[in-house]
Amino acid sequence: MAQVPKEHVRRRIVAAAAHLFAARGYAATTVASVAARAGTSTGNVYKYFAGKEALFDAVLPEAFARDVRRLTHARIVALGSARDVRELPRDARYHVVAGELLERCLAERERVVILLARAEGTRFARFAEDFGRALVSWALGYARRAWPEVPRSPALGFALSAVYRGYLRSLAEALMSLPSRPRAQAAIELLTTHHQGGLAQLFASLARGPAPRELAP
Amino acid sequence: MAQVPKEHVRRRIVAAAAHLFAARGYAATTVASVAARAGTSTGNVYKYFAGKEALFDAVLPEAFARDVRRLTHARIVALGSARDVRELPRDARYHVVAGELLERCLAERERVVILLARAEGTRFARFAEDFGRALVSWALGYARRAWPEVPRSPALGFALSAVYRGYLRSLAEALMSLPSRPRAQAAIELLTTHHQGGLAQLFASLARGPAPRELAP
Amino acid sequence: MAQVPKEHVRRRIVAAAAHLFAARGYAATTVASVAARAGTSTGNVYKYFAGKEALFDAVLPEAFARDVRRLTHARIVALGSARDVRELPRDARYHVVAGELLERCLAERERVVILLARAEGTRFARFAEDFGRALVSWALGYARRAWPEVPRSPALGFALSAVYRGYLRSLAEALMSLPSRPRAQAAIELLTTHHQGGLAQLFASLARGPAPRELAP
Amino acid sequence: MAQVPKEHVRRRIVAAAAHLFAARGYAATTVASVAARAGTSTGNVYKYFAGKEALFDAVLPEAFARDVRRLTHARIVALGSARDVRELPRDARYHVVAGELLERCLAERERVVILLARAEGTRFARFAEDFGRALVSWALGYARRAWPEVPRSPALGFALSAVYRGYLRSLAEALMSLPSRPRAQAAIELLTTHHQGGLAQLFASLARGPAPRELAP
DNA sequence: AATGAATGAGATTTCATTCAT
DNA sequence: AATGAATGAAATCTCATTCAT
């Protein structure tokens, strides 16, 4: 047998990498610093991972990004397909981030942060941007049912995408900064309330009509 | 040899650096690329600036950050001190980013972007975070006058700070992505509407009272 | 102007690399050793070449390999198409390596050596082997006209290919070891005499012709 | 723990090393790959050998190189001391590589290959070159008896040495590439025929004897 | 004795900074 | 003042060698 159980070290390396990637970003994190934080040597990291990229893949597998996308889409569809927000189960109301998605976000904080805000230099560099755009198109579909008069414009397209990206980033940072689970969840609910209140106000002002009774997702 | 006025070259270097820092971030920008874009040589950059950090200081002087902070604070105070939003001059209504601050943002897009979103690796790395926190404390003071029942909680503190940072970031990205002045301004107005609508909704829900007639800054 | 003419340094680097690649092989040569021999620093080598591979390409461009192949083929065709060796011009007689090919070999000794014997780790790793096989097939075509009874066998195929590769290698080494041009040329002629005498003997013995009267050990 | 006889493991390690050194060369072979092929661990290799060099010594002991040298010399002396080639025993005739030497070559292919062609980076790096020179001096002695007019010249010295080295290398490659014993032996005979025919031709031409009637390309 | 994880020196490559011209 | 070649420190990655189990 070897002197330390392999799996133990591997986990320590992945944890160290996740922490540092989330804290400083992929590019600014050196393999040496990961090794140091994991309590091992630079060379040894390469016993477990083929290289820095492979280490990143272990921290943030493609499947994770897929899940985030899928779960988010599912939430939007669920919220949007309800004829009226009042039909939604009480605690799901207004919340894009709820259910399984919320669980994942809380359980895998660092991954969410990296995916949404620290992926510079990786294949997910554009994820937040692309995802923001996708969210906008999903959300616009829903919004048009409530406010059919909402016009199209480049500025609006940009603003919505920025708003969604900002929302996602905020979620990521909440997960990052609030180690206690209930606090993180509370913050997410506040952020979502803000996000949706903002969208409602935005669409209402564009439609020049009165604020709708029920809010956008 | 050449009697090119020093100031001319210096400005070209600063402009090139501002552009590249804003586009790729401080760390990812090489001095060589700045020199190339400025149409001069690497070595010559060091005739004008002591090093990469000094170049950054020239692009984004402490005074600029101070101005952003001061002008923003002034706006918040102005909005908050009005007994009623209806007292505000018409076109300033609801807008944190307006007046001189808006002018500066539009005129010096790149600096704002760098300050709020591309400062990784510089002494402003935490600016957005700290600034977000400051905005929160200013805004909370105002909010408490309108919704005295709003409780204090770490989650709320964090959420507000995140919301403000997200707002600032969105502004930065709007400035970055929309080169046309009217579009950038339109996007900023939409972002501000969203931001303030969101805050109103957030405070209202916390106060469990009805949404107020007039919105928070 | 810079402190040293660029072209001068570039040439020194290429020359140093050519020397070391030829002496120790590509893989065993470090960029640092090339830089040292060129009288410069490791980092500076990268001002002139994108990397070790690019440096190799500069030392041994694809075109050089193509020329060696083409000129050799042309010689074999020229020799083989003569109905009788006695028809060949006096000084071309017997010589695969003559004319332009000989010139290139003498003028670019190190490149020939690298191509034929020190290319491990580069895209020319298999050049000598492939080239040997090609030479065999060209030469066998000619040989069958002179000795139609020559049989086919794996051992013969292998032996011919080895003989040709050995011949090429010898040429390379002659070029390497004999700095004086007349000596190198003299050695090449001797090597060619040996090579061709050996082939004649080989084919003759296979054709069951008489063994020559005299034999060297 | 395990009471596997030490000698068994040792042999497996040496065999694995011999195979890999012959296939890829000393420098390109990693100790880990040797261990893997031997079905043991890297660490354990160091229980049997002080290091990579010691492992090489075990694969290719000085005695082996000495034997190759001695047996070859003996063959040359035997061939050279016969007043006439016709006095030699039939199957030894013309063959430098025959008898015990041939046996050793066939039985210990890998070692011969390493010694003659894959010793880059070891103390035998120059063996082939030195050995070629030695062969030349032995052979020249013999040749002068048959062709007393053969002149001395640096080019001739070099050419002979190259020819011998090429011959040795070819033998090594035949041993490498032809796993079947009869084929390897057949190839060796063909290579030897070529080698000796070439020498005869070479000496004859130097002695101003007539060119042979037929010539290969 | 055996394992394979761990180490650290060295290789390639990048880039802020310096320096000769 | 201007140039861009030169330098050297640091990052990624490999591998011979050591060591805890």
Short mmCIF file of C-alpha atoms in Angstrom, two decimals, chain A residues 44-163:
data_model
loop_
_atom_site.label_atom_id
_atom_site.label_comp_id
_atom_site.label_asym_id
_atom_site.label_seq_id
_atom_site.Cartn_x
_atom_site.Cartn_y
_atom_site.Cartn_z
CA ASN A 44 2.24 15.12 -7.29
CA VAL A 45 -0.77 16.97 -8.64
CA TYR A 46 0.21 15.53 -11.99
CA LYS A 47 -0.11 12.03 -10.61
CA TYR A 48 -3.81 12.70 -10.24
CA PHE A 49 -4.56 15.01 -13.14
CA ALA A 50 -3.05 15.19 -16.58
CA GLY A 51 -2.63 18.94 -16.33
CA LYS A 52 -4.19 22.16 -15.16
CA GLU A 53 -7.04 21.78 -17.63
CA ALA A 54 -7.81 18.27 -16.50
CA LEU A 55 -7.82 19.53 -12.94
CA PHE A 56 -10.33 22.17 -13.94
CA ASP A 57 -12.46 19.50 -15.60
CA ALA A 58 -12.45 17.55 -12.37
CA VAL A 59 -13.53 20.64 -10.45
CA LEU A 60 -16.18 21.63 -12.96
CA PRO A 61 -17.26 18.80 -15.23
CA GLU A 62 -19.24 19.49 -18.36
CA ALA A 63 -22.16 17.67 -16.75
CA PHE A 64 -22.37 20.28 -14.02
CA ALA A 65 -22.74 23.11 -16.50
CA ARG A 66 -25.34 21.04 -18.37
CA ASP A 67 -27.28 20.52 -15.17
CA VAL A 68 -27.27 24.19 -14.31
CA ARG A 69 -28.60 25.00 -17.75
CA ARG A 70 -31.18 22.24 -17.70
CA LEU A 71 -32.49 22.89 -14.21
CA THR A 72 -32.73 26.60 -14.84
CA HIS A 73 -34.61 26.08 -18.07
CA ALA A 74 -36.96 23.68 -16.34
CA ARG A 75 -37.74 26.29 -13.66
CA ILE A 76 -38.43 28.97 -16.21
CA VAL A 77 -40.72 26.70 -18.18
CA ALA A 78 -42.53 25.69 -14.98
CA LEU A 79 -43.05 29.28 -13.90
CA GLY A 80 -43.95 30.45 -17.38
CA SER A 81 -46.40 27.66 -18.17
CA ALA A 82 -48.54 28.40 -15.15
CA ARG A 83 -51.43 30.42 -16.42
CA ASP A 84 -51.22 32.50 -13.32
CA VAL A 85 -48.47 32.77 -10.80
CA ARG A 86 -51.04 32.13 -8.09
CA GLU A 87 -51.36 28.58 -9.36
CA LEU A 88 -47.77 27.86 -8.39
CA PRO A 89 -47.09 26.09 -5.14
CA ARG A 90 -46.57 28.68 -2.48
CA ASP A 91 -42.83 28.36 -1.86
CA ALA A 92 -41.89 28.02 -5.51
CA ARG A 93 -43.60 31.25 -6.36
CA TYR A 94 -41.35 33.83 -7.97
CA HIS A 95 -38.25 31.71 -7.56
CA VAL A 96 -36.14 30.85 -10.55
CA VAL A 97 -33.69 29.28 -8.18
CA ALA A 98 -35.60 26.74 -6.18
CA GLY A 99 -35.99 23.01 -5.78
CA GLU A 100 -33.22 20.86 -7.16
CA LEU A 101 -31.45 23.86 -8.64
CA LEU A 102 -31.30 25.56 -5.28
CA GLU A 103 -29.99 22.39 -3.71
CA ARG A 104 -27.21 22.11 -6.25
CA CYS A 105 -26.28 25.73 -5.83
CA LEU A 106 -26.08 25.42 -2.08
CA ALA A 107 -24.24 22.12 -2.12
CA GLU A 108 -21.74 23.12 -4.78
CA ARG A 109 -21.20 26.77 -4.17
CA GLU A 110 -17.71 27.04 -5.50
CA ARG A 111 -18.54 25.31 -8.74
CA VAL A 112 -21.40 27.71 -9.39
CA VAL A 113 -19.15 30.65 -8.67
CA ILE A 114 -16.45 29.42 -10.99
CA LEU A 115 -18.94 28.64 -13.74
CA LEU A 116 -20.62 32.02 -13.57
CA ALA A 117 -17.80 34.35 -12.64
CA ARG A 118 -14.30 32.85 -12.63
CA ALA A 119 -14.05 30.88 -15.83
CA GLU A 120 -11.73 33.25 -17.70
CA GLY A 121 -9.22 31.11 -19.56
CA THR A 122 -11.35 27.95 -19.62
CA ARG A 123 -13.85 26.48 -22.02
CA PHE A 124 -16.56 28.07 -19.86
CA ALA A 125 -15.24 31.58 -20.38
CA ARG A 126 -18.38 32.48 -22.32
CA PHE A 127 -20.81 30.39 -20.32
CA ALA A 128 -22.26 33.24 -18.27
CA GLU A 129 -22.70 35.38 -21.35
CA ASP A 130 -24.33 32.64 -23.43
CA PHE A 131 -26.44 31.53 -20.53
CA GLY A 132 -27.59 35.08 -19.88
CA ARG A 133 -28.70 35.35 -23.49
CA ALA A 134 -30.56 32.06 -23.29
CA LEU A 135 -32.31 33.15 -20.11
CA VAL A 136 -33.38 36.33 -21.81
CA SER A 137 -34.97 34.56 -24.73
CA TRP A 138 -36.79 32.13 -22.42
CA ALA A 139 -37.93 34.94 -20.19
CA LEU A 140 -38.96 37.25 -23.01
CA GLY A 141 -41.30 34.57 -24.31
CA TYR A 142 -43.03 34.48 -20.98
CA ALA A 143 -43.01 38.23 -20.55
CA ARG A 144 -44.71 38.86 -23.86
CA ARG A 145 -47.73 36.95 -22.70
CA ALA A 146 -48.08 39.26 -19.71
CA TRP A 147 -47.05 42.49 -21.45
CA PRO A 148 -47.67 42.03 -25.17
CA GLU A 149 -46.76 45.61 -25.88
CA VAL A 150 -43.14 45.23 -24.75
CA PRO A 151 -41.07 46.49 -27.69
CA ARG A 152 -37.85 45.02 -29.05
CA SER A 153 -34.70 47.04 -29.03
CA PRO A 154 -30.97 46.41 -28.84
CA ALA A 155 -30.75 48.32 -25.60
CA LEU A 156 -33.51 46.21 -24.07
CA GLY A 157 -31.93 42.99 -25.29
CA PHE A 158 -28.66 44.03 -23.78
CA ALA A 159 -30.16 45.25 -20.55
CA LEU A 160 -32.13 42.05 -19.98
CA SER A 161 -29.10 39.92 -20.66
CA ALA A 162 -27.02 42.02 -18.28
CA VAL A 163 -29.73 41.86 -15.65
#
